[in-house]
Every structure is written in structure tokens, then in C-alpha cells.
Amino acid sequence: MINNNNRKPQSQKDVRSKVNTGLNRRNESPQKRVQSAVQSGDKSIDQSGNLTEQLNSIVQDYLLRSNCIKTLEQFKIESQFATEQSNETEHIILGHFDRGERDKFFESWSRYIPISQRQDHYSWKLEFYIQIYFFIYPIHPVFKKQGQIDKHSINQLKIYLETKGGDLSKTNEVLPFYALPYVKNIQTHPSFSYLFTHEWISDLRMKLKEFIQSIYGSDQYGSILKRLFLSKEGSNNYQQQNDQKRQIEMKQLQQENLELKKKNQQQIQAIQELNHLAQKNLTEAQKKWFSFTGEMLKMQKEMLKYIENNKKIPEQIQQFKKKITSYDKFFSQNLEDLVNKSEDISLFNNITQPDHDLSEITNQQQINPVQQSIEEYIPLNYNKIIQLFTKSQNPVLIATVLQALRWRITRARSALERRSVVVAYQTHDLIGTHQRNIILAQHLMFKAAPIIQCQTLKLMNALASDYDGRTYLISNSQLIKLLIELIKKDQTDSIKRKNAIGTLQKLSLRKQSQIWMLDNDIIYVALTILQREKFNLSEYTYEYITALIMNLSLSSRGRDALSMNKELAFEVLFELIEFPNDQIRTFTNGTFYSMFSRRELRDYAYQLNIPQELPKLLSTSEERFKKQIQYMIEQLESNEDDYEQSQLEEDNDVDDLEDDEECPVDDEDEDDLENNDMVVGEELLKNEFALDNEQAEQQRQLMESIMQKELQQRSIYQEQLRDSQLEKMPIGQGPFIADSLAQINQKQVQPQAQAFLSRPKIPRTPPIQQQYYQH
């Protein structure tokens, strides 16, 4: 109530006069007065748009009739301030809205807007969009702020979306906005660009103004009067109108339902036609491939017959070679790319014509190639390249050549093409990993210019992604030592160190590499990096260094190293057990699983109360990690010791097998070479290091011979290795099945091992820098 102590008191005569005035109106029909007030109110809407006085008149009339004199006087005083308060409230709230004052706006919102008015769906949605408005206010072009959204605003929006905003999360209209705090360039994002228009701001402001007026404005009084009149008059007319409206809506729904059924029937018919067409195309394709296979078999028989009976017509041999080469080129292409480019039908039709000279297809491909073949990577003068590495005074040129050589691996169109490049580098000892040339590797890694060191490590990382590349890199134990020295020396999360760590992780798939790494104390080095730089490491470093530790923990020698550094290992790894990255958590859990197989490490875990902490973690983890933690708990409770299995492990240890991994992903974002004005890539190699025709042909023949022998040897080795592993390798005993073991027999992997399987492939080269551990 408003303080009216200073109000001039009315005389008893004035009060009685007003009472008599009210009493004189008793004989007037109440229904007529209410109806008159409504009519008068409607009239006043036409004149001034305000029904406040009409409603006040009815209330005063009621108080007079009830002889509530004091209440009447107090009502008259307070009603004088009602209109002023309405206008003032609208002015305050809209003022905060226009100036982008979020905290003051919602303080006024809570103060002036009744709770009952803030509970319906419309007000929730209005408040939701207002939250979005204040979030983008600093960067909205209408206000010309040219600022940026600070972390405080982002956190405020996240808190709202997780609490009050959660009630609207099932509404399709606002669902996309739940990703807004995580979008970097909101202005250019197609889903949110319309927010940055003048129309959207104006429309939202108008809705806010109408909402406030619906609470304090004239509409509320009009609705009260009309309800009052209807309660006296009866709601028969209103009900009748409502029924008519419902009938109209029902007819509209029925009409829409019929249209939907019609469209649905049309879609079903269209799908049936497409299915029939697809079946027809499939049948035709099968017929063509059947015919093509028959032709291949016929040609094979003719060739065998020729070889057995006729040795005097070399032209026929050349014709056979020509056809086989064309077939080989066709099948070396990527089928998905052919389909996407709609070129598969024409090529297929040409190649399946029995009397067609397939050399035309070869010539057509050379003019407009769909995929590069092995022959399109021209043979290089590797001696000249190595001389450039050691004698040139142009570091940018050397780095650009290293980049081009790496691109031959990372941009290869097929596994066979990539393999031929890697074998060529291995044969010519491109970066000096052989014992006699290790000085070249030392020079490129430590003594050359920084950009050369960086490109050398990126090339090594790409080589380590290939089976033959790993064989090349571990041909000398000194290279492992150099890599470890490099990551010791470089105490920043640089591109160079990231690639060195990535290379070591991939080489850790080999038994001999693990031994050399452990001899050079790699476990301690890796744990020290995690401890010293935990707030500054990128996602790539975290993933590869934890994967490296886990790979080493699978061997008894690796667990020996972890036992020697158990205090550091438990301190560092337990901090990563709830890391916001599924890969890193899996690698960490896998390492713990291996460590808990040793009694000494289990005893130390009990000293740290880890068995009490794991059940707590179990209750809050996702299903995938719940399985991993459950197996870790079971391992902690076991009584076995891995020393009992060490000899079996050594006898059955296995190197990684050749895999079918895709070409490594290249990271253009971290190629910081300033060589925009230079010729780069394949064109640079062709201009500077191409061999003449005779030397090129000799190198091609040499590489074909080496590739053929290498493939035969690997095929025999894999066959023998798989047979031996299936007989005696306890595949399911480790917490993490590496790519090589997983390929032996996935069906035999036990549930414990399956729980620790990571995604099949992790990035081959470091992605854009992304920091972790900032929570």
C-alpha cells in the first residue's frame, strides 16, 4: 500500500455524500451497469485506447455498495499511480534491452513481471530468445559494437541452457541454439546468420513490448471487463462461435490429411519405380561383369596356350600386355570417385567390349586422369636430392623438397602407389637412417635450419604410418635414440616435437623398437613431459604420448620401466583418467590395466586408495568407460603376477603386420613454409630431379623387381605368422589390441580386450594446435 499519512482527511459529510450516491444507484440493474461499463470501455478504446477508468469505476461502485469506505479511499489513491507504474515498467525493461544490459534486464524482469506470467510456454520462449539476444549483442552489426563475446557471456548462456533452458530442449524451433556457445564464427554460420539482421531485433523487441503491455497495458482491463460481462450474460454465444471455429479447423485437418495421404502414395510409387530401376541396373551390371570375367578367362587361356605351343609371335605377347595394363589401370582407380564423377558407366562400357582396343582408354586417362597411377610419379635422382640436403645453402629450397617428398606419401591415390614411394625412399636411404649414412639424419634433425628439421620430422612421421616405412626407420637403433634426444631437448609443444612423438608411437608397434626405446628411458621422458607441460599440450601430443606409453606397457620390459617410475606414473596417469577425450582416456585405462597385472604395482595402487576411487568413477562414467573401469577393478583384485607370463610373452611377441590403412592425412595448416613464390610439389621434383629416359627406365625396372620380391616375402611371412599366432598367441590377455593383433582374429578377442579398443586409426600428422587441461 502507498503511504497516505500526508493525505488531507475528508470530512464525514463528504464521505456520507459519496455513500448516498452509491446507495442511490442500488436500484439500477447490476447487469446494465456492467454492460454499460463494457460498452463505455469499448468506446473509450476507440477514443483513447485505455479502459483503466472504466474498470476503476466498477470497482468503486462495488466498494460503495459494500459500504467499504476506507478501502474505497485507499483504492482511489493507489489507482492514480497504476498507469504511471505501467509506463515506467515498460520504459525500464525496454531501456535495459536496448542498451544490452543483461544483468539489469533480468533483475527488472524478475521484479516487475509476475511469476505467474513467466510460467507459460510463450514467456519461456520469449525469455529464451532474449538470452540469445544478449549473447550476440556485443557482435551484432546493428549496434556497431565490433566487440567479441567474452567467456563470461558464454558461461552464462551455457548455465541457462543447462538449467532453465533445458525445458525447451525438445522443441525443434530452438534446438539448434543449444550449439550456439560452441560455434566459433556465429555471424557467418548459415543456421544463425538471420539473427544478425535489423528485422530480427525489431521483431523481438516488439514481442517483448507486447508482452509487457499484456500485463500492464489496457488489454488486461478489457479482458477483465469482457470476462465479467460474459459471466453475467452467459457464454452461450461464445461457445457457439468456438464450436464453429473447431468445425472449420477439423475440416482443414481432414483436408490436409487427404493431401498428405495423396503425397505419401505418390512417394511410395516413386520409391517403387526407383527400386525397379535400381534392380534393372544391377542386373545389367551383373551381366556386364559376368561377360567381362569371361573375356578375362578366355584371354588367360589363350595366353597359356600361346606360351605352351608358340614362341614365334612376340606381337601377340605385346597385345596381351597391352590389355592387361589397361585392365590394371582401370581397376587401380577408386570406384567411389568414379561413381561420384559419373564416369564409371562410360569406362565400364568401353572396357567390356571384347573387340575394343583398350589402349584408347589408357590414352584417354592420360589426357584426363581420374586417379594417378604409379607410373605418373616420375623416377627421381635421389643422389642429387641427398647432395642438395648436405651441400645447399638454401634452407627454404631444402624444406620445400622435403615437403614435396612427403606429399608423395600423403597424397598417394592408392596403397600400392604409396608403398612404391616408401620402398623407393627406403632403397635409396633418402634421409640417412642406414648405419653408414646416419650422419645425414643427424644433420637434418639437429644441425640444419629449423624449417628443415621440421619438414624432416614430418616426413619421418609420414613414413612411420606405412609398414615398409617403419621397417626403414628402425633399420638403425641410432634413429630411435636421436628421436628421444630431440623430444628431451625441445621442451615446447612444437610441430617438430609432436612429429617426433608421433613417429615413436607408430614405431612402438615393433618389438625391437620397443626395446631400443626402453633402453633410452622413453617411459620416464614421456611421463615427465605429461607432468611438466600438462597445461600446454595439444590434443595430438596427449593422444600419441599416452598411446606410446600404453603400447610399451603391454610388454614386461615396459612394465619394468613403469615399476621403476611408479610414483610419477600413478601421479600423471591418474590425472588423465577423467580426461575430456575418449582416446586419451582409453589409452590411460589400458595402461592401468597392464600395470595392474603386476603385483608390485597393484600393492602401490592400494597404498594410494585407488581401489576406493575406481567404484566412484564407475558410477559417473559412460557405458564404454564403465566396462574398462570394471576390468581394471577385476585386474586389481586378481592374485596373478605378470612375471609368471613373461617368458610366454617373449616367445610369442609379434611385430605389426602389413595393414590396409588409408593414406595419412596431411596437415596443410601447420606447413608454415614461406614458399608461395616457389614451384612446389611434384612440379618441383620433376623440374629439378627427374632422370633421363634411360636412367628412369632402369629405376622403374629396379623398383618393380624390389616390389615384387618384397610382396612375395611379406605374403609368406604373414602366412607363417598368422598360423603361429593362431596356435599359441594368447590374444585376449592384453587390455589393448593393437592394429596388428586385432587383424589376426578379431573374433577371439576377449571382452576385457574389446573394452580397451580405440578407434582403428588415429590422425597421422598433428592437426591444428588445440590446448587441453584448461578446465
mmCIF file with all atom_site columns, N, CA and C in Angstrom, residues 540-562:
data_model
loop_
_atom_site.group_PDB
_atom_site.id
_atom_site.type_symbol
_atom_site.label_atom_id
_atom_site.label_alt_id
_atom_site.label_comp_id
_atom_site.label_asym_id
_atom_site.label_entity_id
_atom_site.label_seq_id
_atom_site.pdbx_PDB_ins_code
_atom_site.Cartn_x
_atom_site.Cartn_y
_atom_site.Cartn_z
_atom_site.occupancy
_atom_site.B_iso_or_equiv
_atom_site.pdbx_formal_charge
_atom_site.auth_seq_id
_atom_site.auth_comp_id
_atom_site.auth_asym_id
_atom_site.auth_atom_id
_atom_site.pdbx_PDB_model_num
ATOM 1  N N  . TYR A 1 540 ? 46.989 -33.623 -30.004 1.00 0.00 ? 540 TYR A N  1
ATOM 2  C CA . TYR A 1 540 ? 47.816 -34.597 -30.712 1.00 0.00 ? 540 TYR A CA 1
ATOM 3  C C  . TYR A 1 540 ? 48.876 -35.178 -29.777 1.00 0.00 ? 540 TYR A C  1
ATOM 4  N N  . THR A 1 541 ? 49.572 -34.315 -29.034 1.00 0.00 ? 541 THR A N  1
ATOM 5  C CA . THR A 1 541 ? 50.627 -34.795 -28.130 1.00 0.00 ? 541 THR A CA 1
ATOM 6  C C  . THR A 1 541 ? 50.039 -35.687 -27.052 1.00 0.00 ? 541 THR A C  1
ATOM 7  N N  . TYR A 1 542 ? 48.911 -35.281 -26.477 1.00 0.00 ? 542 TYR A N  1
ATOM 8  C CA . TYR A 1 542 ? 48.275 -36.109 -25.450 1.00 0.00 ? 542 TYR A CA 1
ATOM 9  C C  . TYR A 1 542 ? 47.918 -37.488 -26.004 1.00 0.00 ? 542 TYR A C  1
ATOM 10 N N  . GLU A 1 543 ? 47.309 -37.530 -27.182 1.00 0.00 ? 543 GLU A N  1
ATOM 11 C CA . GLU A 1 543 ? 46.874 -38.811 -27.749 1.00 0.00 ? 543 GLU A CA 1
ATOM 12 C C  . GLU A 1 543 ? 48.065 -39.722 -28.024 1.00 0.00 ? 543 GLU A C  1
ATOM 13 N N  . TYR A 1 544 ? 49.088 -39.180 -28.698 1.00 0.00 ? 544 TYR A N  1
ATOM 14 C CA . TYR A 1 544 ? 50.180 -40.034 -29.134 1.00 0.00 ? 544 TYR A CA 1
ATOM 15 C C  . TYR A 1 544 ? 51.109 -40.421 -27.992 1.00 0.00 ? 544 TYR A C  1
ATOM 16 N N  . ILE A 1 545 ? 51.275 -39.541 -27.006 1.00 0.00 ? 545 ILE A N  1
ATOM 17 C CA . ILE A 1 545 ? 52.197 -39.887 -25.921 1.00 0.00 ? 545 ILE A CA 1
ATOM 18 C C  . ILE A 1 545 ? 51.544 -40.905 -24.985 1.00 0.00 ? 545 ILE A C  1
ATOM 19 N N  . THR A 1 546 ? 50.214 -40.809 -24.769 1.00 0.00 ? 546 THR A N  1
ATOM 20 C CA . THR A 1 546 ? 49.530 -41.820 -23.951 1.00 0.00 ? 546 THR A CA 1
ATOM 21 C C  . THR A 1 546 ? 49.435 -43.148 -24.707 1.00 0.00 ? 546 THR A C  1
ATOM 22 N N  . ALA A 1 547 ? 49.242 -43.082 -26.033 1.00 0.00 ? 547 ALA A N  1
ATOM 23 C CA . ALA A 1 547 ? 49.224 -44.313 -26.828 1.00 0.00 ? 547 ALA A CA 1
ATOM 24 C C  . ALA A 1 547 ? 50.601 -44.985 -26.813 1.00 0.00 ? 547 ALA A C  1
ATOM 25 N N  . LEU A 1 548 ? 51.672 -44.175 -26.853 1.00 0.00 ? 548 LEU A N  1
ATOM 26 C CA . LEU A 1 548 ? 53.033 -44.705 -26.788 1.00 0.00 ? 548 LEU A CA 1
ATOM 27 C C  . LEU A 1 548 ? 53.263 -45.424 -25.456 1.00 0.00 ? 548 LEU A C  1
ATOM 28 N N  . ILE A 1 549 ? 52.872 -44.799 -24.356 1.00 0.00 ? 549 ILE A N  1
ATOM 29 C CA . ILE A 1 549 ? 53.052 -45.420 -23.038 1.00 0.00 ? 549 ILE A CA 1
ATOM 30 C C  . ILE A 1 549 ? 52.251 -46.713 -22.946 1.00 0.00 ? 549 ILE A C  1
ATOM 31 N N  . MET A 1 550 ? 51.038 -46.709 -23.476 1.00 0.00 ? 550 MET A N  1
ATOM 32 C CA . MET A 1 550 ? 50.220 -47.916 -23.414 1.00 0.00 ? 550 MET A CA 1
ATOM 33 C C  . MET A 1 550 ? 50.836 -49.048 -24.235 1.00 0.00 ? 550 MET A C  1
ATOM 34 N N  . ASN A 1 551 ? 51.311 -48.735 -25.457 1.00 0.00 ? 551 ASN A N  1
ATOM 35 C CA . ASN A 1 551 ? 51.947 -49.774 -26.270 1.00 0.00 ? 551 ASN A CA 1
ATOM 36 C C  . ASN A 1 551 ? 53.135 -50.391 -25.536 1.00 0.00 ? 551 ASN A C  1
ATOM 37 N N  . LEU A 1 552 ? 53.934 -49.560 -24.878 1.00 0.00 ? 552 LEU A N  1
ATOM 38 C CA . LEU A 1 552 ? 55.104 -50.066 -24.157 1.00 0.00 ? 552 LEU A CA 1
ATOM 39 C C  . LEU A 1 552 ? 54.699 -50.856 -22.919 1.00 0.00 ? 552 LEU A C  1
ATOM 40 N N  . SER A 1 553 ? 53.568 -50.487 -22.307 1.00 0.00 ? 553 SER A N  1
ATOM 41 C CA . SER A 1 553 ? 53.128 -51.196 -21.091 1.00 0.00 ? 553 SER A CA 1
ATOM 42 C C  . SER A 1 553 ? 52.667 -52.612 -21.379 1.00 0.00 ? 553 SER A C  1
ATOM 43 N N  . LEU A 1 554 ? 52.432 -52.933 -22.647 1.00 0.00 ? 554 LEU A N  1
ATOM 44 C CA . LEU A 1 554 ? 51.974 -54.283 -22.989 1.00 0.00 ? 554 LEU A CA 1
ATOM 45 C C  . LEU A 1 554 ? 53.091 -55.314 -22.871 1.00 0.00 ? 554 LEU A C  1
ATOM 46 N N  . SER A 1 555 ? 54.345 -54.863 -22.808 1.00 0.00 ? 555 SER A N  1
ATOM 47 C CA . SER A 1 555 ? 55.466 -55.790 -22.670 1.00 0.00 ? 555 SER A CA 1
ATOM 48 C C  . SER A 1 555 ? 55.945 -55.795 -21.223 1.00 0.00 ? 555 SER A C  1
ATOM 49 N N  . SER A 1 556 ? 56.578 -56.882 -20.830 1.00 0.00 ? 556 SER A N  1
ATOM 50 C CA . SER A 1 556 ? 57.082 -56.985 -19.454 1.00 0.00 ? 556 SER A CA 1
ATOM 51 C C  . SER A 1 556 ? 58.189 -55.950 -19.204 1.00 0.00 ? 556 SER A C  1
ATOM 52 N N  . ARG A 1 557 ? 59.007 -55.666 -20.225 1.00 0.00 ? 557 ARG A N  1
ATOM 53 C CA . ARG A 1 557 ? 60.052 -54.644 -20.069 1.00 0.00 ? 557 ARG A CA 1
ATOM 54 C C  . ARG A 1 557 ? 59.425 -53.271 -19.848 1.00 0.00 ? 557 ARG A C  1
ATOM 55 N N  . GLY A 1 558 ? 58.312 -53.012 -20.541 1.00 0.00 ? 558 GLY A N  1
ATOM 56 C CA . GLY A 1 558 ? 57.630 -51.744 -20.339 1.00 0.00 ? 558 GLY A CA 1
ATOM 57 C C  . GLY A 1 558 ? 57.080 -51.617 -18.933 1.00 0.00 ? 558 GLY A C  1
ATOM 58 N N  . ARG A 1 559 ? 56.540 -52.709 -18.404 1.00 0.00 ? 559 ARG A N  1
ATOM 59 C CA . ARG A 1 559 ? 56.031 -52.678 -17.022 1.00 0.00 ? 559 ARG A CA 1
ATOM 60 C C  . ARG A 1 559 ? 57.181 -52.571 -16.020 1.00 0.00 ? 559 ARG A C  1
ATOM 61 N N  . ASP A 1 560 ? 58.363 -53.104 -16.394 1.00 0.00 ? 560 ASP A N  1
ATOM 62 C CA . ASP A 1 560 ? 59.542 -52.892 -15.537 1.00 0.00 ? 560 ASP A CA 1
ATOM 63 C C  . ASP A 1 560 ? 59.837 -51.395 -15.406 1.00 0.00 ? 560 ASP A C  1
ATOM 64 N N  . ALA A 1 561 ? 59.787 -50.695 -16.542 1.00 0.00 ? 561 ALA A N  1
ATOM 65 C CA . ALA A 1 561 ? 60.071 -49.253 -16.529 1.00 0.00 ? 561 ALA A CA 1
ATOM 66 C C  . ALA A 1 561 ? 59.012 -48.492 -15.743 1.00 0.00 ? 561 ALA A C  1
ATOM 67 N N  . LEU A 1 562 ? 57.759 -48.907 -15.881 1.00 0.00 ? 562 LEU A N  1
ATOM 68 C CA . LEU A 1 562 ? 56.696 -48.253 -15.127 1.00 0.00 ? 562 LEU A CA 1
ATOM 69 C C  . LEU A 1 562 ? 56.851 -48.515 -13.630 1.00 0.00 ? 562 LEU A C  1
#
